[in-house]
Tab-separated table of C-alpha atoms in Angstrom:
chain	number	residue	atom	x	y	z
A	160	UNK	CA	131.826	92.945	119.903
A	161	UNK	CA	130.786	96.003	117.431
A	162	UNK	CA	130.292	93.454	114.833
A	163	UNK	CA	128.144	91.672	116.269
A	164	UNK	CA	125.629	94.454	117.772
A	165	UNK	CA	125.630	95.788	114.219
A	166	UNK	CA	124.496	92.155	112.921
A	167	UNK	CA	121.936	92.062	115.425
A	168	UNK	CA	120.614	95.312	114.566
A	169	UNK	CA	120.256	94.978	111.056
A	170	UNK	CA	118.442	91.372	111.782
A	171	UNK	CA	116.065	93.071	114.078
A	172	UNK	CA	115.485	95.800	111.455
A	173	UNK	CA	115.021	93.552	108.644
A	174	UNK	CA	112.461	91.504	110.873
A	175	UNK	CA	110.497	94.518	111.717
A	176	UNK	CA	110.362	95.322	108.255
A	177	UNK	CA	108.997	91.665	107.710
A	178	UNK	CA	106.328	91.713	110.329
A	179	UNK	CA	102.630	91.534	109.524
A	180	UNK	CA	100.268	95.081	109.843
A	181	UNK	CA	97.466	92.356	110.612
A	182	UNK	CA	97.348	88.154	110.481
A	183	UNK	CA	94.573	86.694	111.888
A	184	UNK	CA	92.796	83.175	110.333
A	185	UNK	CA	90.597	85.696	107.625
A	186	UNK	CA	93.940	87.765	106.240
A	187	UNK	CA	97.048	88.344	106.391
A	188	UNK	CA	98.557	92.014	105.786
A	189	UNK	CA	101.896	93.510	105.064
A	190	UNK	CA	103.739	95.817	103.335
A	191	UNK	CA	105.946	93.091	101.951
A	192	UNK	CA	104.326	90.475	99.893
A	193	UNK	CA	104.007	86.947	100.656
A	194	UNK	CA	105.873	84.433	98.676
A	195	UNK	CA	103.324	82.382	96.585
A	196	UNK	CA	100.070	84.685	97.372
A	197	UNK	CA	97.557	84.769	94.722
A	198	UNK	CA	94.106	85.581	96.827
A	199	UNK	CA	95.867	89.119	97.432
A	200	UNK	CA	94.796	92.770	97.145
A	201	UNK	CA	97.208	95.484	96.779
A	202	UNK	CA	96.274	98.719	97.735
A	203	UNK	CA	99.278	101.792	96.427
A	204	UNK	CA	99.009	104.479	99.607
A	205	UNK	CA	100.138	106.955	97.657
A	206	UNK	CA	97.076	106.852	94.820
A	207	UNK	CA	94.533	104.583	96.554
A	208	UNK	CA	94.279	102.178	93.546
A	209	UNK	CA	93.432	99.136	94.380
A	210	UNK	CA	94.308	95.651	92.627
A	211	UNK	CA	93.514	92.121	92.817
A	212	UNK	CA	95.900	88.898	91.530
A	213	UNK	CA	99.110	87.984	92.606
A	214	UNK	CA	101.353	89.970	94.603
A	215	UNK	CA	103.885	91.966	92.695
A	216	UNK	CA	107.628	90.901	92.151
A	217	UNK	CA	108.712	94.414	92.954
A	218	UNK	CA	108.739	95.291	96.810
A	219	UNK	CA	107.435	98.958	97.834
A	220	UNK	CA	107.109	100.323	100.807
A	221	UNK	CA	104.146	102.436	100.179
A	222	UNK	CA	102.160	98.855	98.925
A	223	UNK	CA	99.996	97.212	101.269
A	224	UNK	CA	99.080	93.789	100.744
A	225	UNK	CA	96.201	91.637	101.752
A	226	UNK	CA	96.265	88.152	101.185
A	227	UNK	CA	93.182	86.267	101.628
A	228	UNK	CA	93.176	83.248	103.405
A	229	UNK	CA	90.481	80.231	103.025
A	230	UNK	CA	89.754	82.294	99.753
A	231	UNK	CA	88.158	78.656	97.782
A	232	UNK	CA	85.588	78.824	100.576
A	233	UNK	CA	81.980	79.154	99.639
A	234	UNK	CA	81.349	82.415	99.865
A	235	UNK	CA	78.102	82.973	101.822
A	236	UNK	CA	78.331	87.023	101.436
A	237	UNK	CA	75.079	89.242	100.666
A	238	UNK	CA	74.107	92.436	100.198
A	239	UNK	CA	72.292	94.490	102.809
A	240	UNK	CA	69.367	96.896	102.038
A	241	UNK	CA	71.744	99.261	103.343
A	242	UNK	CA	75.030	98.728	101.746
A	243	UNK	CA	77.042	101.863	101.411
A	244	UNK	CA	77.791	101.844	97.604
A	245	UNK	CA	73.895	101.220	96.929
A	246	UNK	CA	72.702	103.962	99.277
A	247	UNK	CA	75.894	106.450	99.575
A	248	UNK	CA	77.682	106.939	96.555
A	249	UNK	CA	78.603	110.489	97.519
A	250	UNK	CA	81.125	108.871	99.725
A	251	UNK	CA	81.273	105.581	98.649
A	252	UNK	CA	82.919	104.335	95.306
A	253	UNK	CA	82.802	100.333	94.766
A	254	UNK	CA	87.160	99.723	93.746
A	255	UNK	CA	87.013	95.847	93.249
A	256	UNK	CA	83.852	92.965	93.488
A	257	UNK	CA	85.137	89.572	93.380
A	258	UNK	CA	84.283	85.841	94.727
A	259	UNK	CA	86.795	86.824	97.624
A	260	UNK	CA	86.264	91.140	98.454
A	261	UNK	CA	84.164	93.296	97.772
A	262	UNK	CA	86.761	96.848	97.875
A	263	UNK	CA	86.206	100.257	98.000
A	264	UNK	CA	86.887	103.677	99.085
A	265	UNK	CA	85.544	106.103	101.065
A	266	UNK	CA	85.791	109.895	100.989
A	267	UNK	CA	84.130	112.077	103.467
A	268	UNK	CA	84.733	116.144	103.450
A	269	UNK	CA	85.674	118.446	106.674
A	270	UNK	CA	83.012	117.965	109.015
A	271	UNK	CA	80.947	115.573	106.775
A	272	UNK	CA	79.176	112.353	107.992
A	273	UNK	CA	78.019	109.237	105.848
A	274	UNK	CA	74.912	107.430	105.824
A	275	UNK	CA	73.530	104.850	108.149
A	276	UNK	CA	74.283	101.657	106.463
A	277	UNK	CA	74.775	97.972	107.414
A	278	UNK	CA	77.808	95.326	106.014
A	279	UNK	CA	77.276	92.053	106.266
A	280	UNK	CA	80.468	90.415	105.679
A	281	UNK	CA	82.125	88.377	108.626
A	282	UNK	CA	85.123	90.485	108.618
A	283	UNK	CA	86.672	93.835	106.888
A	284	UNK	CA	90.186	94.821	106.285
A	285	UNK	CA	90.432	99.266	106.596
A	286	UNK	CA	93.513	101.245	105.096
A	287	UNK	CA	93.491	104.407	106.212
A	288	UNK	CA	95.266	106.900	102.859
A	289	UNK	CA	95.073	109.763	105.482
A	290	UNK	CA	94.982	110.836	109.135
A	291	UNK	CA	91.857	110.541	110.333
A	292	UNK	CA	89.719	111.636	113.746
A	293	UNK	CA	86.296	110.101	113.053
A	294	UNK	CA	82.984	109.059	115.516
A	295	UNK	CA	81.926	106.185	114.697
A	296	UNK	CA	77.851	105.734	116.090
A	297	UNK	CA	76.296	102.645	115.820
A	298	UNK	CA	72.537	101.722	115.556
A	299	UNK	CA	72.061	101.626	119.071
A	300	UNK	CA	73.165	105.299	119.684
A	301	UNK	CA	77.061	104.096	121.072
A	302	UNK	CA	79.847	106.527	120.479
A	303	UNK	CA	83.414	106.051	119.846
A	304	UNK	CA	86.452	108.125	118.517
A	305	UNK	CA	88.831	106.554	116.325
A	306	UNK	CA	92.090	108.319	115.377
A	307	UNK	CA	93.975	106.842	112.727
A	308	UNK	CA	97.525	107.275	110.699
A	309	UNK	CA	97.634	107.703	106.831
A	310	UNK	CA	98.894	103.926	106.098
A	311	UNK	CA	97.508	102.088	109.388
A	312	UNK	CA	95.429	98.788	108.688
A	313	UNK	CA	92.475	98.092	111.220
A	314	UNK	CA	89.918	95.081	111.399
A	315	UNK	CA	86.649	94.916	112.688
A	316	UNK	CA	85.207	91.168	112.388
A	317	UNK	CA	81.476	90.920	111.723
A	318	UNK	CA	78.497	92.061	110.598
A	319	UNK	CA	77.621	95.751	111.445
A	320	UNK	CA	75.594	98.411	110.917
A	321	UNK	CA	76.971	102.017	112.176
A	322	UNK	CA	77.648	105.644	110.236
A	323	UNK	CA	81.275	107.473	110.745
A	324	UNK	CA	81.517	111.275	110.608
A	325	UNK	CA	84.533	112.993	110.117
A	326	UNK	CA	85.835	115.057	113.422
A	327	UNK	CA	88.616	116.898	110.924
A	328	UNK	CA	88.619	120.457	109.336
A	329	UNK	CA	90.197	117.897	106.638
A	330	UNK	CA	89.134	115.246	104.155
A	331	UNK	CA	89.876	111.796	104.867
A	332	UNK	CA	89.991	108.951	102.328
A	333	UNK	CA	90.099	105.081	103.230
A	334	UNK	CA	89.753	101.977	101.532
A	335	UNK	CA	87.572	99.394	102.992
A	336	UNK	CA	87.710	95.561	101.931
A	337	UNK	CA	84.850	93.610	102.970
A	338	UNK	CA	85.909	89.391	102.982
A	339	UNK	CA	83.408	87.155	101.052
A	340	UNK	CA	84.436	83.941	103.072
């Protein structure tokens, strides 16, 4: 009887380990890569680097993979008059620009707020490399407070146009990944 509660918990642990952050139809995210992925970004928690190919044969837990799905889509993606890395680069540093993401990070100090700005994508893909209180306004003047982990993975599906400010005495660093399909 032991033996098999002890099976069953390592099967359950070994499944939670496998389950996705995120999987909708635009991405699929995990900490372990999937077998075969090639449209997949892999974002290291512990420097922020980001890099795009296949996923790596090594498994780390501090890795974060997104794989792209529909990535040979034509990608109908442009830039708005307001993207952040054209009209913020005090907080906004462009990582990776391909045919499937557009990646990059975002830094904002104690206290400090970005500018208004608008993405266009249908969908984006945010790691979050610290703990993070932030207000989030949008265009119309609506509020909300997000609180976030270092290592969580949130998505937000379509175009937008808002500005975050940092509620923290603290910096906080994320990675955003636009999709392109």
């Amino acid at each position: 009887m032991k033996l098999f509660f002890s099976i069953a918990a390592v099967a359950l642990l070994c499944r939670a380990a496998d389950e996705p952050l995120l999987n909708n139809d635009q991405v699929f995210v995990s900490r372990l890569a999937s077998a075969g992925a090639i449209n997949c970004l892999i974002i290291d928690l512990d420097s922020g680097d980001a890099f795009w190919g296949s996923a790596p044969a090594r498994q780390e837990a501090r890795l974060i993979h997104i794989e792209v799905k529909n990535g040979d889509a034509k990608a109908k993606f442009r830039l708005s008059k307001t993207d952040p890395v054209a009209i913020d680069r005090e907080h906004t540093k462009l990582l990776i620009d391909n045919k499937y993401v557009r990646a990059f990070r975002e830094h904002l100090g104690p206290k400090e707020g970005e500018k208004m700005h608008e993405r266009l994508s249908g969908g984006r893909v945010v790691v979050w490399l610290t703990d993070a209180n932030v207000q989030v306004m949008s265009i119309g003047g609506e509020a909300k407070k997000i609180h976030q982990k270092a290592g969580d993975v949130t998505w937000s599906g379509g175009p937008l146009t808002h500005r975050g400010e940092n509620l923290d005495e603290r910096a906080i660093e994320m990675i955003v990944v636009d999709l392109k399909n």
